[in-house]
CSV table of C-alpha atoms in Angstrom, one decimal:
chain,number,residue,atom,x,y,z
A,25,UNK,CA,102.5,112.8,105.8
A,26,UNK,CA,100.8,110.1,104.1
A,27,UNK,CA,101.9,106.8,103.4
A,28,UNK,CA,104.2,104.3,101.1
A,29,UNK,CA,105.3,102.3,103.8
A,30,UNK,CA,105.6,103.8,107.2
A,31,UNK,CA,108.2,106.2,106.9
A,32,UNK,CA,109.2,110.0,106.7
A,33,UNK,CA,110.0,109.7,102.7
A,34,UNK,CA,106.9,107.8,102.2
A,35,UNK,CA,104.1,109.8,103.0
A,36,UNK,CA,101.7,108.2,105.9
A,37,UNK,CA,99.6,104.7,105.9
A,38,UNK,CA,96.0,104.0,105.1
A,39,UNK,CA,92.1,104.2,105.7
A,40,UNK,CA,89.7,101.4,105.5
A,41,UNK,CA,86.9,100.2,103.4
A,42,UNK,CA,83.9,98.0,103.8
A,43,UNK,CA,81.8,95.3,106.0
A,44,UNK,CA,83.4,95.1,109.4
A,45,UNK,CA,82.8,95.0,113.2
A,46,UNK,CA,83.1,99.6,113.6
A,47,UNK,CA,83.2,100.9,116.8
A,48,UNK,CA,80.4,103.0,118.0
A,49,UNK,CA,80.7,106.3,116.1
A,50,UNK,CA,82.0,108.9,117.7
A,51,UNK,CA,80.1,111.7,120.2
A,52,UNK,CA,77.0,109.9,119.1
A,53,UNK,CA,75.8,109.7,123.1
A,54,UNK,CA,77.4,110.0,126.4
A,55,UNK,CA,80.7,108.4,127.0
A,56,UNK,CA,78.9,105.5,128.4
A,57,UNK,CA,76.3,104.9,125.6
A,58,UNK,CA,79.1,105.4,123.6
A,59,UNK,CA,81.2,102.8,125.5
A,60,UNK,CA,78.2,100.3,125.3
A,61,UNK,CA,77.1,100.4,121.9
A,62,UNK,CA,77.1,97.5,120.2
A,63,UNK,CA,80.2,97.2,118.3
A,64,UNK,CA,78.6,95.2,115.2
A,65,UNK,CA,78.6,98.1,112.4
A,66,UNK,CA,79.2,98.9,109.0
A,67,UNK,CA,82.1,101.3,108.2
A,68,UNK,CA,79.8,104.1,105.8
A,69,UNK,CA,80.6,107.7,104.5
A,70,UNK,CA,79.2,110.4,106.7
A,71,UNK,CA,78.8,114.0,106.5
A,72,UNK,CA,80.8,115.2,109.7
A,73,UNK,CA,84.1,112.9,109.6
A,74,UNK,CA,85.5,111.1,111.8
A,75,UNK,CA,88.9,112.2,114.5
A,76,UNK,CA,91.7,109.6,115.2
A,77,UNK,CA,95.3,110.0,116.3
A,78,UNK,CA,98.3,108.9,114.5
A,79,UNK,CA,101.7,108.5,115.2
A,80,UNK,CA,104.5,108.7,113.1
A,81,UNK,CA,107.4,110.9,114.4
A,82,UNK,CA,111.3,110.7,114.7
A,83,UNK,CA,112.5,109.6,117.8
A,84,UNK,CA,116.3,109.7,117.9
A,85,UNK,CA,117.8,106.7,120.5
A,86,UNK,CA,118.1,108.6,124.0
A,87,UNK,CA,121.3,108.0,125.7
A,88,UNK,CA,122.3,105.2,127.9
A,89,UNK,CA,120.3,104.9,131.3
A,90,UNK,CA,117.6,107.2,129.7
A,91,UNK,CA,115.2,104.5,128.1
A,92,UNK,CA,112.7,104.8,130.2
A,93,UNK,CA,108.8,105.8,129.6
A,94,UNK,CA,108.9,105.7,125.7
A,95,UNK,CA,106.1,105.0,125.0
A,96,UNK,CA,103.9,106.9,127.8
A,97,UNK,CA,103.3,109.6,126.0
A,98,UNK,CA,101.5,107.6,123.1
A,99,UNK,CA,99.8,105.6,125.8
A,100,UNK,CA,97.8,108.9,127.7
A,101,UNK,CA,97.0,110.1,124.2
A,102,UNK,CA,95.5,106.9,123.4
A,103,UNK,CA,93.7,107.0,126.9
A,104,UNK,CA,92.8,111.0,126.1
A,105,UNK,CA,91.5,109.3,122.4
A,106,UNK,CA,89.3,106.7,124.1
A,107,UNK,CA,87.7,109.0,126.5
A,108,UNK,CA,86.6,111.9,123.9
A,109,UNK,CA,85.3,109.9,121.6
A,110,UNK,CA,87.9,109.9,118.8
A,111,UNK,CA,87.5,107.1,116.0
A,112,UNK,CA,90.8,105.7,116.1
A,113,UNK,CA,94.4,105.1,117.1
A,114,UNK,CA,97.0,105.0,114.0
A,115,UNK,CA,100.3,102.8,114.1
A,116,UNK,CA,103.2,102.2,111.7
A,117,UNK,CA,105.2,99.7,111.0
A,118,UNK,CA,108.9,101.2,110.7
A,119,UNK,CA,112.8,99.4,111.3
A,120,UNK,CA,116.1,100.5,111.7
A,121,UNK,CA,115.6,104.3,111.7
A,122,UNK,CA,115.1,106.8,114.2
A,123,UNK,CA,111.7,107.9,111.9
A,124,UNK,CA,109.2,106.2,113.5
A,125,UNK,CA,111.8,104.0,114.8
A,126,UNK,CA,109.3,103.5,118.1
A,127,UNK,CA,107.3,101.8,115.6
A,128,UNK,CA,108.7,97.9,114.3
A,129,UNK,CA,105.5,95.8,115.3
A,130,UNK,CA,102.3,97.5,115.6
A,131,UNK,CA,100.9,94.5,116.6
A,132,UNK,CA,102.3,94.2,119.9
A,133,UNK,CA,101.5,98.2,120.5
A,134,UNK,CA,98.2,97.5,119.3
A,135,UNK,CA,98.2,94.9,122.0
A,136,UNK,CA,99.4,97.3,125.0
A,137,UNK,CA,97.1,99.6,124.1
A,138,UNK,CA,93.8,97.1,124.1
A,139,UNK,CA,94.2,97.1,127.7
A,140,UNK,CA,94.3,100.4,128.2
A,141,UNK,CA,91.3,101.1,126.1
A,142,UNK,CA,87.5,100.4,125.5
A,143,UNK,CA,86.0,102.1,122.7
A,144,UNK,CA,88.9,103.3,120.0
A,145,UNK,CA,89.4,101.6,117.2
A,146,UNK,CA,93.3,100.5,116.6
A,147,UNK,CA,94.8,100.5,113.3
A,148,UNK,CA,97.9,99.4,111.8
A,149,UNK,CA,99.1,102.4,109.5
A,150,UNK,CA,100.7,100.1,107.9
A,151,UNK,CA,101.6,96.4,108.1
A,152,UNK,CA,104.2,96.0,105.8
A,153,UNK,CA,103.0,92.7,104.3
A,154,UNK,CA,106.1,91.5,102.2
A,155,UNK,CA,108.2,91.8,105.6
A,156,UNK,CA,106.2,89.0,106.7
A,157,UNK,CA,104.1,85.8,106.8
A,158,UNK,CA,100.7,86.0,105.8
A,159,UNK,CA,99.9,83.9,108.3
A,160,UNK,CA,101.7,85.4,111.0
A,161,UNK,CA,100.1,88.1,109.9
A,162,UNK,CA,96.8,87.2,110.4
A,163,UNK,CA,97.5,85.6,114.0
A,164,UNK,CA,98.8,88.3,115.5
A,165,UNK,CA,95.8,90.9,114.4
A,166,UNK,CA,93.6,88.0,115.3
A,167,UNK,CA,94.7,87.9,118.9
A,168,UNK,CA,94.9,92.0,119.3
A,169,UNK,CA,91.4,91.6,117.5
A,170,UNK,CA,90.1,89.2,120.5
A,171,UNK,CA,92.4,91.2,123.2
A,172,UNK,CA,90.5,94.6,121.8
A,173,UNK,CA,86.8,93.1,121.6
A,174,UNK,CA,87.2,93.6,118.1
A,175,UNK,CA,88.2,96.8,117.2
A,176,UNK,CA,91.2,95.7,114.8
A,177,UNK,CA,91.8,97.8,111.7
A,178,UNK,CA,94.0,96.8,109.0
A,179,UNK,CA,96.1,99.0,107.0
A,180,UNK,CA,98.3,97.2,104.1
A,181,UNK,CA,101.5,98.6,102.3
A,182,UNK,CA,104.6,97.2,99.9
A,183,UNK,CA,107.5,98.7,101.4
A,184,UNK,CA,110.0,101.1,99.9
A,185,UNK,CA,113.2,100.7,101.7
A,186,UNK,CA,115.3,98.3,100.2
A,187,UNK,CA,116.5,97.8,104.1
A,188,UNK,CA,113.7,96.8,105.5
A,189,UNK,CA,113.8,93.8,103.0
A,190,UNK,CA,116.5,91.8,105.7
A,191,UNK,CA,113.3,89.6,106.2
A,192,UNK,CA,112.7,89.1,103.1
A,193,UNK,CA,115.6,90.0,100.5
A,194,UNK,CA,114.2,87.8,97.6
A,195,UNK,CA,110.7,90.3,97.7
A,196,UNK,CA,112.0,93.1,97.3
A,197,UNK,CA,111.6,95.1,93.5
A,198,UNK,CA,108.4,92.9,93.2
A,199,UNK,CA,107.1,94.3,96.5
A,200,UNK,CA,103.7,95.8,95.3
A,201,UNK,CA,102.5,92.6,93.2
A,202,UNK,CA,103.3,90.6,96.7
A,203,UNK,CA,101.3,93.0,98.7
A,204,UNK,CA,98.4,92.2,96.7
A,205,UNK,CA,99.3,88.4,96.6
A,206,UNK,CA,99.8,88.2,100.7
A,207,UNK,CA,96.4,90.3,100.5
A,208,UNK,CA,94.2,87.9,99.4
A,209,UNK,CA,96.2,85.0,102.2
A,210,UNK,CA,95.6,87.1,105.2
A,211,UNK,CA,91.4,87.4,104.4
A,212,UNK,CA,91.2,83.9,103.3
A,213,UNK,CA,93.1,82.8,106.7
A,214,UNK,CA,91.0,85.5,108.7
A,215,UNK,CA,87.7,84.3,106.9
A,216,UNK,CA,88.5,80.6,108.5
A,217,UNK,CA,89.9,79.1,105.3
A,218,UNK,CA,92.3,76.7,105.3
A,219,UNK,CA,95.9,77.6,103.6
A,220,UNK,CA,98.5,75.0,102.4
A,221,UNK,CA,101.7,75.4,103.6
A,222,UNK,CA,105.3,72.7,103.2
A,223,UNK,CA,105.3,71.7,106.7
A,224,UNK,CA,108.0,69.3,108.4
A,225,UNK,CA,106.5,66.7,107.5
A,226,UNK,CA,104.8,67.8,103.8
A,227,UNK,CA,102.4,70.3,102.7
A,228,UNK,CA,99.5,70.0,105.3
A,229,UNK,CA,96.5,72.6,105.5
A,230,UNK,CA,96.1,74.8,108.3
A,231,UNK,CA,93.7,77.3,110.2
A,232,UNK,CA,93.3,80.3,112.2
A,233,UNK,CA,93.4,79.7,116.4
A,234,UNK,CA,92.4,82.0,117.9
A,235,UNK,CA,88.9,82.9,115.5
A,236,UNK,CA,89.1,86.9,115.9
A,237,UNK,CA,86.6,88.5,116.8
A,238,UNK,CA,85.5,90.5,113.5
A,239,UNK,CA,84.3,88.4,110.0
A,240,UNK,CA,86.8,91.1,108.4
A,241,UNK,CA,88.6,94.3,110.0
A,242,UNK,CA,88.6,97.1,108.0
A,243,UNK,CA,91.0,96.8,105.8
A,244,UNK,CA,93.0,100.4,104.6
A,245,UNK,CA,96.0,101.4,101.7
A,246,UNK,CA,98.5,104.0,101.6
A,247,UNK,CA,98.0,106.3,98.7
A,248,UNK,CA,99.2,110.0,98.1
A,249,UNK,CA,98.3,111.7,94.5
A,250,UNK,CA,98.6,109.0,92.2
A,251,UNK,CA,95.0,108.3,90.5
A,252,UNK,CA,95.6,104.9,89.4
A,253,UNK,CA,96.6,103.9,93.5
A,254,UNK,CA,93.0,105.4,94.5
A,255,UNK,CA,91.4,102.7,91.5
A,256,UNK,CA,93.7,99.9,92.6
A,257,UNK,CA,92.8,100.4,96.0
A,258,UNK,CA,89.2,100.2,94.9
A,259,UNK,CA,89.8,97.3,93.1
A,260,UNK,CA,91.0,95.6,96.2
A,261,UNK,CA,88.1,97.0,98.3
A,262,UNK,CA,90.5,98.8,100.1
A,263,UNK,CA,90.1,101.7,101.5
A,264,UNK,CA,92.6,104.8,101.9
A,265,UNK,CA,94.9,106.7,104.0
A,266,UNK,CA,96.2,109.8,102.1
A,267,UNK,CA,97.3,113.5,103.2
A,268,UNK,CA,97.6,116.5,101.4
A,269,UNK,CA,101.7,116.7,101.5
A,270,UNK,CA,102.0,116.1,97.9
A,271,UNK,CA,98.3,117.3,96.7
A,272,UNK,CA,96.0,119.9,97.2
A,273,UNK,CA,92.0,119.4,98.7
A,274,UNK,CA,90.8,120.4,95.1
A,275,UNK,CA,93.1,117.0,93.3
A,276,UNK,CA,92.0,115.2,96.8
A,277,UNK,CA,88.8,115.7,96.2
A,278,UNK,CA,89.2,114.7,92.1
A,279,UNK,CA,90.7,111.3,93.6
A,280,UNK,CA,87.9,110.4,96.3
A,281,UNK,CA,85.7,110.7,93.3
A,282,UNK,CA,87.8,109.0,91.4
A,283,UNK,CA,87.6,106.2,94.1
A,284,UNK,CA,84.4,105.4,94.5
A,285,UNK,CA,83.4,105.2,90.8
A,286,UNK,CA,85.9,102.7,90.7
A,287,UNK,CA,84.7,100.9,93.5
A,288,UNK,CA,80.9,101.0,91.9
A,289,UNK,CA,82.0,100.3,88.4
A,290,UNK,CA,83.9,96.8,90.9
A,291,UNK,CA,80.1,96.1,92.1
A,292,UNK,CA,81.5,97.3,95.3
A,293,UNK,CA,79.4,99.8,97.2
A,294,UNK,CA,81.4,103.6,96.6
A,295,UNK,CA,80.1,104.9,99.6
A,296,UNK,CA,81.6,102.0,101.7
A,297,UNK,CA,85.0,102.6,100.7
A,298,UNK,CA,86.4,105.0,103.7
A,299,UNK,CA,88.8,107.2,103.0
A,300,UNK,CA,91.3,108.8,106.1
A,301,UNK,CA,93.2,111.7,105.4
A,302,UNK,CA,96.1,112.4,107.6
A,303,UNK,CA,97.2,115.9,109.0
A,304,UNK,CA,99.9,117.2,111.0
A,305,UNK,CA,98.0,118.9,113.5
A,306,UNK,CA,98.8,121.1,116.8
A,307,UNK,CA,96.3,123.4,117.9
A,308,UNK,CA,96.6,126.2,121.1
A,309,UNK,CA,94.8,129.2,122.1
A,310,UNK,CA,97.0,131.8,119.9
A,311,UNK,CA,97.3,131.7,115.9
A,312,UNK,CA,100.5,133.4,116.0
A,313,UNK,CA,102.4,131.9,119.1
A,314,UNK,CA,100.8,128.3,118.0
A,315,UNK,CA,102.2,128.5,114.7
A,316,UNK,CA,105.9,129.9,115.9
A,317,UNK,CA,106.0,127.0,117.9
A,318,UNK,CA,105.0,124.3,115.9
A,319,UNK,CA,108.0,125.8,112.8
A,320,UNK,CA,110.6,124.2,114.1
A,321,UNK,CA,109.4,120.9,114.7
A,322,UNK,CA,107.6,121.2,111.4
A,323,UNK,CA,111.1,122.2,110.0
A,324,UNK,CA,113.1,119.3,111.0
A,325,UNK,CA,110.2,116.7,110.8
A,326,UNK,CA,109.9,117.7,106.7
A,327,UNK,CA,114.0,117.8,106.5
A,328,UNK,CA,114.3,114.2,107.9
A,329,UNK,CA,113.0,113.3,104.4
A,330,UNK,CA,114.8,116.1,101.6
A,331,UNK,CA,112.0,113.6,99.3
A,332,UNK,CA,108.9,114.7,101.5
A,333,UNK,CA,109.9,117.9,101.5
A,334,UNK,CA,110.7,118.4,97.8
A,335,UNK,CA,107.3,116.9,97.1
A,336,UNK,CA,105.5,119.5,99.5
A,337,UNK,CA,107.4,122.4,98.3
A,338,UNK,CA,106.9,121.2,94.5
A,339,UNK,CA,103.1,121.0,95.2
A,340,UNK,CA,102.9,124.7,96.8
A,341,UNK,CA,104.3,125.8,93.4
A,342,UNK,CA,108.1,125.8,94.2
A,343,UNK,CA,109.3,124.2,91.3
A,344,UNK,CA,112.8,123.4,92.7
A,345,UNK,CA,115.4,120.6,92.9
A,346,UNK,CA,116.8,120.6,96.9
A,347,UNK,CA,119.3,118.5,96.5
A,348,UNK,CA,121.4,121.5,95.7
A,349,UNK,CA,120.4,123.7,98.1
A,350,UNK,CA,122.5,124.6,101.0
A,351,UNK,CA,120.6,124.1,104.7
A,352,UNK,CA,120.5,128.3,105.0
A,353,UNK,CA,118.7,128.6,101.6
A,354,UNK,CA,116.7,125.0,102.6
A,355,UNK,CA,115.2,127.0,106.2
A,356,UNK,CA,114.6,130.1,103.8
A,357,UNK,CA,112.4,128.2,101.6
A,358,UNK,CA,110.6,126.1,104.0
A,359,UNK,CA,109.8,129.9,106.2
A,360,UNK,CA,107.8,130.4,102.4
A,361,UNK,CA,106.2,127.3,102.5
A,362,UNK,CA,105.6,127.1,106.2
A,363,UNK,CA,102.0,129.4,105.7
A,364,UNK,CA,100.8,128.7,102.8
A,365,UNK,CA,100.9,124.8,104.0
A,366,UNK,CA,99.6,125.6,107.3
A,367,UNK,CA,97.3,127.8,105.7
A,368,UNK,CA,95.8,124.6,103.1
A,369,UNK,CA,96.8,121.6,104.3
A,370,UNK,CA,97.2,121.8,108.0
A,371,UNK,CA,95.5,121.6,111.1
A,372,UNK,CA,98.3,123.9,112.8
A,373,UNK,CA,97.0,126.8,114.9
A,374,UNK,CA,94.0,127.7,116.5
A,375,UNK,CA,90.1,125.7,116.8
A,376,UNK,CA,88.3,128.7,114.8
A,377,UNK,CA,91.6,129.3,112.6
A,378,UNK,CA,91.7,125.8,110.7
A,379,UNK,CA,88.4,124.8,110.6
A,380,UNK,CA,87.8,125.7,106.8
A,381,UNK,CA,90.5,123.2,106.5
A,382,UNK,CA,88.5,120.4,108.0
A,383,UNK,CA,85.6,122.0,106.1
A,384,UNK,CA,87.4,121.8,102.5
A,385,UNK,CA,88.8,117.9,103.7
A,386,UNK,CA,85.4,116.7,104.4
A,387,UNK,CA,83.8,118.5,101.1
A,388,UNK,CA,86.3,117.0,99.6
A,389,UNK,CA,85.1,113.4,100.3
A,390,UNK,CA,86.5,112.4,103.4
A,391,UNK,CA,85.5,110.4,106.0
A,392,UNK,CA,88.4,111.0,108.6
A,393,UNK,CA,90.7,113.3,109.1
A,394,UNK,CA,93.7,111.9,111.2
A,395,UNK,CA,95.8,114.3,113.3
A,396,UNK,CA,99.7,113.4,112.8
A,397,UNK,CA,100.1,115.1,116.5
A,398,UNK,CA,104.3,113.7,117.3
A,399,UNK,CA,106.0,115.6,114.1
A,400,UNK,CA,108.3,117.3,117.3
A,401,UNK,CA,106.9,119.4,119.3
A,402,UNK,CA,107.4,119.0,122.8
A,403,UNK,CA,105.3,116.6,125.0
A,404,UNK,CA,104.1,118.9,127.0
A,405,UNK,CA,102.6,121.2,124.2
A,406,UNK,CA,101.9,118.0,122.2
A,407,UNK,CA,99.6,117.4,126.0
A,408,UNK,CA,98.7,121.0,125.8
A,409,UNK,CA,96.9,120.2,121.9
A,410,UNK,CA,94.9,117.8,122.7
A,411,UNK,CA,91.9,119.3,124.4
A,412,UNK,CA,92.1,121.7,121.5
A,413,UNK,CA,91.5,119.0,119.1
A,414,UNK,CA,88.8,117.9,121.0
A,415,UNK,CA,87.2,121.1,120.8
A,416,UNK,CA,88.2,121.4,117.3
A,417,UNK,CA,85.5,117.8,117.0
A,418,UNK,CA,83.4,118.7,118.1
A,419,UNK,CA,83.2,122.2,117.2
A,420,UNK,CA,82.9,120.2,113.4
A,421,UNK,CA,80.3,117.7,115.1
A,422,UNK,CA,77.8,120.6,116.2
A,423,UNK,CA,77.9,122.7,113.0
A,424,UNK,CA,77.3,119.7,111.2
A,425,UNK,CA,74.2,119.4,113.7
A,426,UNK,CA,73.0,123.1,113.2
A,427,UNK,CA,73.1,123.2,109.9
A,428,UNK,CA,70.5,120.1,109.4
A,429,UNK,CA,68.4,121.4,111.6
């Protein structure tokens, strides 16, 4: 999915922009060279997209007594991504729901991943700012930036689910405005500027400790198909995290062009704004087998959020109100839409079969393809798909090198 705040009914989260300490370019050398490459690089557009992993699946509570090892698959995938030159790991923030429910605090997870990895970037996708004090957000992620050697990226979201606002209920209803206000506080605090706050002993200025490694982390926000949201992200110097669930590749290209034009109008380098596109991903050796194995997990994933499912089907040309459908009707409709969705908007199939989707997304102007891998395929299949995803990453890069020769 793509984002709003992390959640199923809101397509997943965001991708970052501008100056920041960036990880070495994946695939640009040997593993040893990549691991030791200097960390300080400006993130800019490239003709060949980077590949990253994203986790935002449905995790129902296991039976009592069966709660060990919930994060092992994620840790294993993180180590794989780090070893094989992937660009980033993306983690959402989600509360009080099995959908994304393993991720109530992405900073804690990123801290754990920082000790399991050496070079892959660790991106929040996204921190729901209105649920937090911006000082605390900066403190937590500054710690992770130090633990990881400057590999943090921050996606921010405004939130959408009223239940999440138990932390600050008074902010619900103005959460979008609150997000942009808090965003500037996080940025100022991160840069080392003081913030004036009420303390137990009157108003005092406070400063961030520990100081982060990066002068400014890459920062993103999650948008889907609303053109105004792309322009707003550009105005605030934020990168983009989006998806193809409710927009076509052609619409994506128009929105990315609009985003870069808006950056230029606001005096920002248009190519320094980073655009990441989330795609449901499961790859194997046989097209038909892989599509069949992914069908039921995808159907469950879509039906976990009727609003999300409705947006996808309408975007594919089925103008219907799914709230009136029976379970059997929903199943039939998804079967109709599934093949087309896989062909045009996902990486489900074989390496060769999904290459046209990668090429189309890259041609649309995306800098990063973010593979959403935990949409419900069994752990063994998820593991088996990772080497194929790496083969796709390497194939994409090699084709680009050959085309330039």
